[in-house]
């Protein structure tokens, strides 16, 4: 259960942590708390599943990775989880997840976002994934990004 202080911490950090040497101390100063209280509360919220993770979200376009494709794969269900972990661990994949199929029009159950400096590089990465999936692969496709949309996580609204 979240109390008012937890909600204040979430509201203060949901747009990102401050880019300073001691970000939790900075947040603590904003809220009139100690850095230890902020980190303890965030750790508890992670342990409780309220917060999934605290991570860096680089702007891949600013890093020169301007070709992006959501690759979709039809792999055997009994191996999809393990294969998804392997695909997700590849350095050019930023997120990878399983989704239910929508047969007959959408047979794909494994999704992986591939980034590269151009489409040729993305296609080379796609070939690496195809080789990794081997004989479990029935079909695949890729949907290329055509524009950048602002990405944000969930936001608390109202009185926090």
mmCIF file with all atom_site columns, N, CA and C in Angstrom, residues 43-76:
data_model
loop_
_atom_site.group_PDB
_atom_site.id
_atom_site.type_symbol
_atom_site.label_atom_id
_atom_site.label_alt_id
_atom_site.label_comp_id
_atom_site.label_asym_id
_atom_site.label_entity_id
_atom_site.label_seq_id
_atom_site.pdbx_PDB_ins_code
_atom_site.Cartn_x
_atom_site.Cartn_y
_atom_site.Cartn_z
_atom_site.occupancy
_atom_site.B_iso_or_equiv
_atom_site.pdbx_formal_charge
_atom_site.auth_seq_id
_atom_site.auth_comp_id
_atom_site.auth_asym_id
_atom_site.auth_atom_id
_atom_site.pdbx_PDB_model_num
ATOM 1   N N  . UNK A 1 43 ? 13.411 1.073   -2.743  1.00 0.00 ? 43 UNK A N  1
ATOM 2   C CA . UNK A 1 43 ? 13.742 -0.356  -2.698  1.00 0.00 ? 43 UNK A CA 1
ATOM 3   C C  . UNK A 1 43 ? 12.530 -1.184  -2.301  1.00 0.00 ? 43 UNK A C  1
ATOM 4   N N  . UNK A 1 44 ? 11.779 -0.718  -1.312  1.00 0.00 ? 44 UNK A N  1
ATOM 5   C CA . UNK A 1 44 ? 10.584 -1.441  -0.890  1.00 0.00 ? 44 UNK A CA 1
ATOM 6   C C  . UNK A 1 44 ? 9.558  -1.484  -2.007  1.00 0.00 ? 44 UNK A C  1
ATOM 7   N N  . UNK A 1 45 ? 9.377  -0.349  -2.707  1.00 0.00 ? 45 UNK A N  1
ATOM 8   C CA . UNK A 1 45 ? 8.401  -0.323  -3.799  1.00 0.00 ? 45 UNK A CA 1
ATOM 9   C C  . UNK A 1 45 ? 8.821  -1.247  -4.944  1.00 0.00 ? 45 UNK A C  1
ATOM 10  N N  . UNK A 1 46 ? 10.122 -1.384  -5.182  1.00 0.00 ? 46 UNK A N  1
ATOM 11  C CA . UNK A 1 46 ? 10.595 -2.341  -6.188  1.00 0.00 ? 46 UNK A CA 1
ATOM 12  C C  . UNK A 1 46 ? 10.317 -3.763  -5.703  1.00 0.00 ? 46 UNK A C  1
ATOM 13  N N  . UNK A 1 47 ? 10.667 -4.049  -4.450  1.00 0.00 ? 47 UNK A N  1
ATOM 14  C CA . UNK A 1 47 ? 10.425 -5.391  -3.895  1.00 0.00 ? 47 UNK A CA 1
ATOM 15  C C  . UNK A 1 47 ? 8.945  -5.759  -3.924  1.00 0.00 ? 47 UNK A C  1
ATOM 16  N N  . UNK A 1 48 ? 8.075  -4.769  -3.697  1.00 0.00 ? 48 UNK A N  1
ATOM 17  C CA . UNK A 1 48 ? 6.629  -5.005  -3.677  1.00 0.00 ? 48 UNK A CA 1
ATOM 18  C C  . UNK A 1 48 ? 6.007  -5.020  -5.067  1.00 0.00 ? 48 UNK A C  1
ATOM 19  N N  . UNK A 1 49 ? 6.792  -4.695  -6.093  1.00 0.00 ? 49 UNK A N  1
ATOM 20  C CA . UNK A 1 49 ? 6.269  -4.698  -7.456  1.00 0.00 ? 49 UNK A CA 1
ATOM 21  C C  . UNK A 1 49 ? 5.539  -3.427  -7.851  1.00 0.00 ? 49 UNK A C  1
ATOM 22  N N  . UNK A 1 50 ? 5.569  -2.408  -6.998  1.00 0.00 ? 50 UNK A N  1
ATOM 23  C CA . UNK A 1 50 ? 4.938  -1.128  -7.329  1.00 0.00 ? 50 UNK A CA 1
ATOM 24  C C  . UNK A 1 50 ? 5.739  -0.440  -8.436  1.00 0.00 ? 50 UNK A C  1
ATOM 25  N N  . UNK A 1 51 ? 7.056  -0.510  -8.329  1.00 0.00 ? 51 UNK A N  1
ATOM 26  C CA . UNK A 1 51 ? 7.976  0.005   -9.349  1.00 0.00 ? 51 UNK A CA 1
ATOM 27  C C  . UNK A 1 51 ? 8.671  -1.207  -9.942  1.00 0.00 ? 51 UNK A C  1
ATOM 28  N N  . UNK A 1 52 ? 8.676  -1.313  -11.270 1.00 0.00 ? 52 UNK A N  1
ATOM 29  C CA . UNK A 1 52 ? 9.313  -2.469  -11.910 1.00 0.00 ? 52 UNK A CA 1
ATOM 30  C C  . UNK A 1 52 ? 10.823 -2.363  -11.900 1.00 0.00 ? 52 UNK A C  1
ATOM 31  N N  . UNK A 1 53 ? 11.337 -1.168  -12.174 1.00 0.00 ? 53 UNK A N  1
ATOM 32  C CA . UNK A 1 53 ? 12.785 -0.997  -12.233 1.00 0.00 ? 53 UNK A CA 1
ATOM 33  C C  . UNK A 1 53 ? 13.133 0.473   -12.284 1.00 0.00 ? 53 UNK A C  1
ATOM 34  N N  . UNK A 1 54 ? 14.356 0.762   -11.986 1.00 0.00 ? 54 UNK A N  1
ATOM 35  C CA . UNK A 1 54 ? 14.922 2.087   -12.170 1.00 0.00 ? 54 UNK A CA 1
ATOM 36  C C  . UNK A 1 54 ? 16.072 1.883   -13.136 1.00 0.00 ? 54 UNK A C  1
ATOM 37  N N  . UNK A 1 55 ? 15.997 2.540   -14.299 1.00 0.00 ? 55 UNK A N  1
ATOM 38  C CA . UNK A 1 55 ? 16.986 2.267   -15.342 1.00 0.00 ? 55 UNK A CA 1
ATOM 39  C C  . UNK A 1 55 ? 17.230 3.507   -16.186 1.00 0.00 ? 55 UNK A C  1
ATOM 40  N N  . UNK A 1 56 ? 18.348 3.501   -16.862 1.00 0.00 ? 56 UNK A N  1
ATOM 41  C CA . UNK A 1 56 ? 18.668 4.535   -17.833 1.00 0.00 ? 56 UNK A CA 1
ATOM 42  C C  . UNK A 1 56 ? 17.884 4.237   -19.105 1.00 0.00 ? 56 UNK A C  1
ATOM 43  N N  . UNK A 1 57 ? 17.309 5.260   -19.704 1.00 0.00 ? 57 UNK A N  1
ATOM 44  C CA . UNK A 1 57 ? 16.601 5.113   -20.974 1.00 0.00 ? 57 UNK A CA 1
ATOM 45  C C  . UNK A 1 57 ? 17.272 6.026   -22.003 1.00 0.00 ? 57 UNK A C  1
ATOM 46  N N  . UNK A 1 58 ? 18.346 5.529   -22.651 1.00 0.00 ? 58 UNK A N  1
ATOM 47  C CA . UNK A 1 58 ? 19.054 6.393   -23.596 1.00 0.00 ? 58 UNK A CA 1
ATOM 48  C C  . UNK A 1 58 ? 18.212 6.706   -24.821 1.00 0.00 ? 58 UNK A C  1
ATOM 49  N N  . UNK A 1 59 ? 18.477 7.843   -25.395 1.00 0.00 ? 59 UNK A N  1
ATOM 50  C CA . UNK A 1 59 ? 17.846 8.236   -26.653 1.00 0.00 ? 59 UNK A CA 1
ATOM 51  C C  . UNK A 1 59 ? 18.667 7.609   -27.773 1.00 0.00 ? 59 UNK A C  1
ATOM 52  N N  . UNK A 1 60 ? 18.177 6.492   -28.329 1.00 0.00 ? 60 UNK A N  1
ATOM 53  C CA . UNK A 1 60 ? 18.964 5.778   -29.323 1.00 0.00 ? 60 UNK A CA 1
ATOM 54  C C  . UNK A 1 60 ? 19.172 6.594   -30.600 1.00 0.00 ? 60 UNK A C  1
ATOM 55  N N  . UNK A 1 61 ? 18.279 7.520   -30.897 1.00 0.00 ? 61 UNK A N  1
ATOM 56  C CA . UNK A 1 61 ? 18.477 8.394   -32.064 1.00 0.00 ? 61 UNK A CA 1
ATOM 57  C C  . UNK A 1 61 ? 19.699 9.288   -31.853 1.00 0.00 ? 61 UNK A C  1
ATOM 58  N N  . UNK A 1 62 ? 19.843 9.839   -30.645 1.00 0.00 ? 62 UNK A N  1
ATOM 59  C CA . UNK A 1 62 ? 20.994 10.694  -30.343 1.00 0.00 ? 62 UNK A CA 1
ATOM 60  C C  . UNK A 1 62 ? 22.294 9.894   -30.369 1.00 0.00 ? 62 UNK A C  1
ATOM 61  N N  . UNK A 1 63 ? 22.209 8.579   -30.168 1.00 0.00 ? 63 UNK A N  1
ATOM 62  C CA . UNK A 1 63 ? 23.385 7.717   -30.205 1.00 0.00 ? 63 UNK A CA 1
ATOM 63  C C  . UNK A 1 63 ? 23.695 7.215   -31.621 1.00 0.00 ? 63 UNK A C  1
ATOM 64  N N  . UNK A 1 64 ? 22.932 7.681   -32.619 1.00 0.00 ? 64 UNK A N  1
ATOM 65  C CA . UNK A 1 64 ? 23.181 7.295   -34.006 1.00 0.00 ? 64 UNK A CA 1
ATOM 66  C C  . UNK A 1 64 ? 22.444 6.050   -34.450 1.00 0.00 ? 64 UNK A C  1
ATOM 67  N N  . UNK A 1 65 ? 21.569 5.525   -33.610 1.00 0.00 ? 65 UNK A N  1
ATOM 68  C CA . UNK A 1 65 ? 20.800 4.329   -33.965 1.00 0.00 ? 65 UNK A CA 1
ATOM 69  C C  . UNK A 1 65 ? 19.460 4.790   -34.530 1.00 0.00 ? 65 UNK A C  1
ATOM 70  N N  . UNK A 1 66 ? 19.468 5.191   -35.801 1.00 0.00 ? 66 UNK A N  1
ATOM 71  C CA . UNK A 1 66 ? 18.294 5.830   -36.402 1.00 0.00 ? 66 UNK A CA 1
ATOM 72  C C  . UNK A 1 66 ? 17.391 4.871   -37.178 1.00 0.00 ? 66 UNK A C  1
ATOM 73  N N  . UNK A 1 67 ? 17.828 3.638   -37.362 1.00 0.00 ? 67 UNK A N  1
ATOM 74  C CA . UNK A 1 67 ? 16.981 2.626   -38.007 1.00 0.00 ? 67 UNK A CA 1
ATOM 75  C C  . UNK A 1 67 ? 16.473 1.708   -36.905 1.00 0.00 ? 67 UNK A C  1
ATOM 76  N N  . UNK A 1 68 ? 15.170 1.569   -36.829 1.00 0.00 ? 68 UNK A N  1
ATOM 77  C CA . UNK A 1 68 ? 14.557 0.796   -35.760 1.00 0.00 ? 68 UNK A CA 1
ATOM 78  C C  . UNK A 1 68 ? 13.437 -0.040  -36.328 1.00 0.00 ? 68 UNK A C  1
ATOM 79  N N  . UNK A 1 69 ? 13.417 -1.301  -35.948 1.00 0.00 ? 69 UNK A N  1
ATOM 80  C CA . UNK A 1 69 ? 12.366 -2.178  -36.438 1.00 0.00 ? 69 UNK A CA 1
ATOM 81  C C  . UNK A 1 69 ? 11.859 -3.086  -35.335 1.00 0.00 ? 69 UNK A C  1
ATOM 82  N N  . UNK A 1 70 ? 10.534 -3.171  -35.231 1.00 0.00 ? 70 UNK A N  1
ATOM 83  C CA . UNK A 1 70 ? 9.931  -4.150  -34.335 1.00 0.00 ? 70 UNK A CA 1
ATOM 84  C C  . UNK A 1 70 ? 9.860  -5.456  -35.106 1.00 0.00 ? 70 UNK A C  1
ATOM 85  N N  . UNK A 1 71 ? 10.719 -6.395  -34.731 1.00 0.00 ? 71 UNK A N  1
ATOM 86  C CA . UNK A 1 71 ? 10.710 -7.693  -35.400 1.00 0.00 ? 71 UNK A CA 1
ATOM 87  C C  . UNK A 1 71 ? 9.714  -8.598  -34.692 1.00 0.00 ? 71 UNK A C  1
ATOM 88  N N  . UNK A 1 72 ? 9.027  -9.400  -35.473 1.00 0.00 ? 72 UNK A N  1
ATOM 89  C CA . UNK A 1 72 ? 8.019  -10.318 -34.939 1.00 0.00 ? 72 UNK A CA 1
ATOM 90  C C  . UNK A 1 72 ? 8.352  -11.712 -35.435 1.00 0.00 ? 72 UNK A C  1
ATOM 91  N N  . UNK A 1 73 ? 8.180  -12.683 -34.530 1.00 0.00 ? 73 UNK A N  1
ATOM 92  C CA . UNK A 1 73 ? 8.644  -14.036 -34.794 1.00 0.00 ? 73 UNK A CA 1
ATOM 93  C C  . UNK A 1 73 ? 7.581  -15.042 -34.379 1.00 0.00 ? 73 UNK A C  1
ATOM 94  N N  . UNK A 1 74 ? 7.382  -16.034 -35.198 1.00 0.00 ? 74 UNK A N  1
ATOM 95  C CA . UNK A 1 74 ? 6.497  -17.153 -34.887 1.00 0.00 ? 74 UNK A CA 1
ATOM 96  C C  . UNK A 1 74 ? 7.401  -18.321 -34.516 1.00 0.00 ? 74 UNK A C  1
ATOM 97  N N  . UNK A 1 75 ? 7.530  -18.550 -33.207 1.00 0.00 ? 75 UNK A N  1
ATOM 98  C CA . UNK A 1 75 ? 8.374  -19.642 -32.719 1.00 0.00 ? 75 UNK A CA 1
ATOM 99  C C  . UNK A 1 75 ? 7.525  -20.624 -31.923 1.00 0.00 ? 75 UNK A C  1
ATOM 100 N N  . UNK A 1 76 ? 8.026  -21.834 -31.780 1.00 0.00 ? 76 UNK A N  1
ATOM 101 C CA . UNK A 1 76 ? 7.279  -22.848 -31.043 1.00 0.00 ? 76 UNK A CA 1
ATOM 102 C C  . UNK A 1 76 ? 7.065  -22.386 -29.603 1.00 0.00 ? 76 UNK A C  1
#
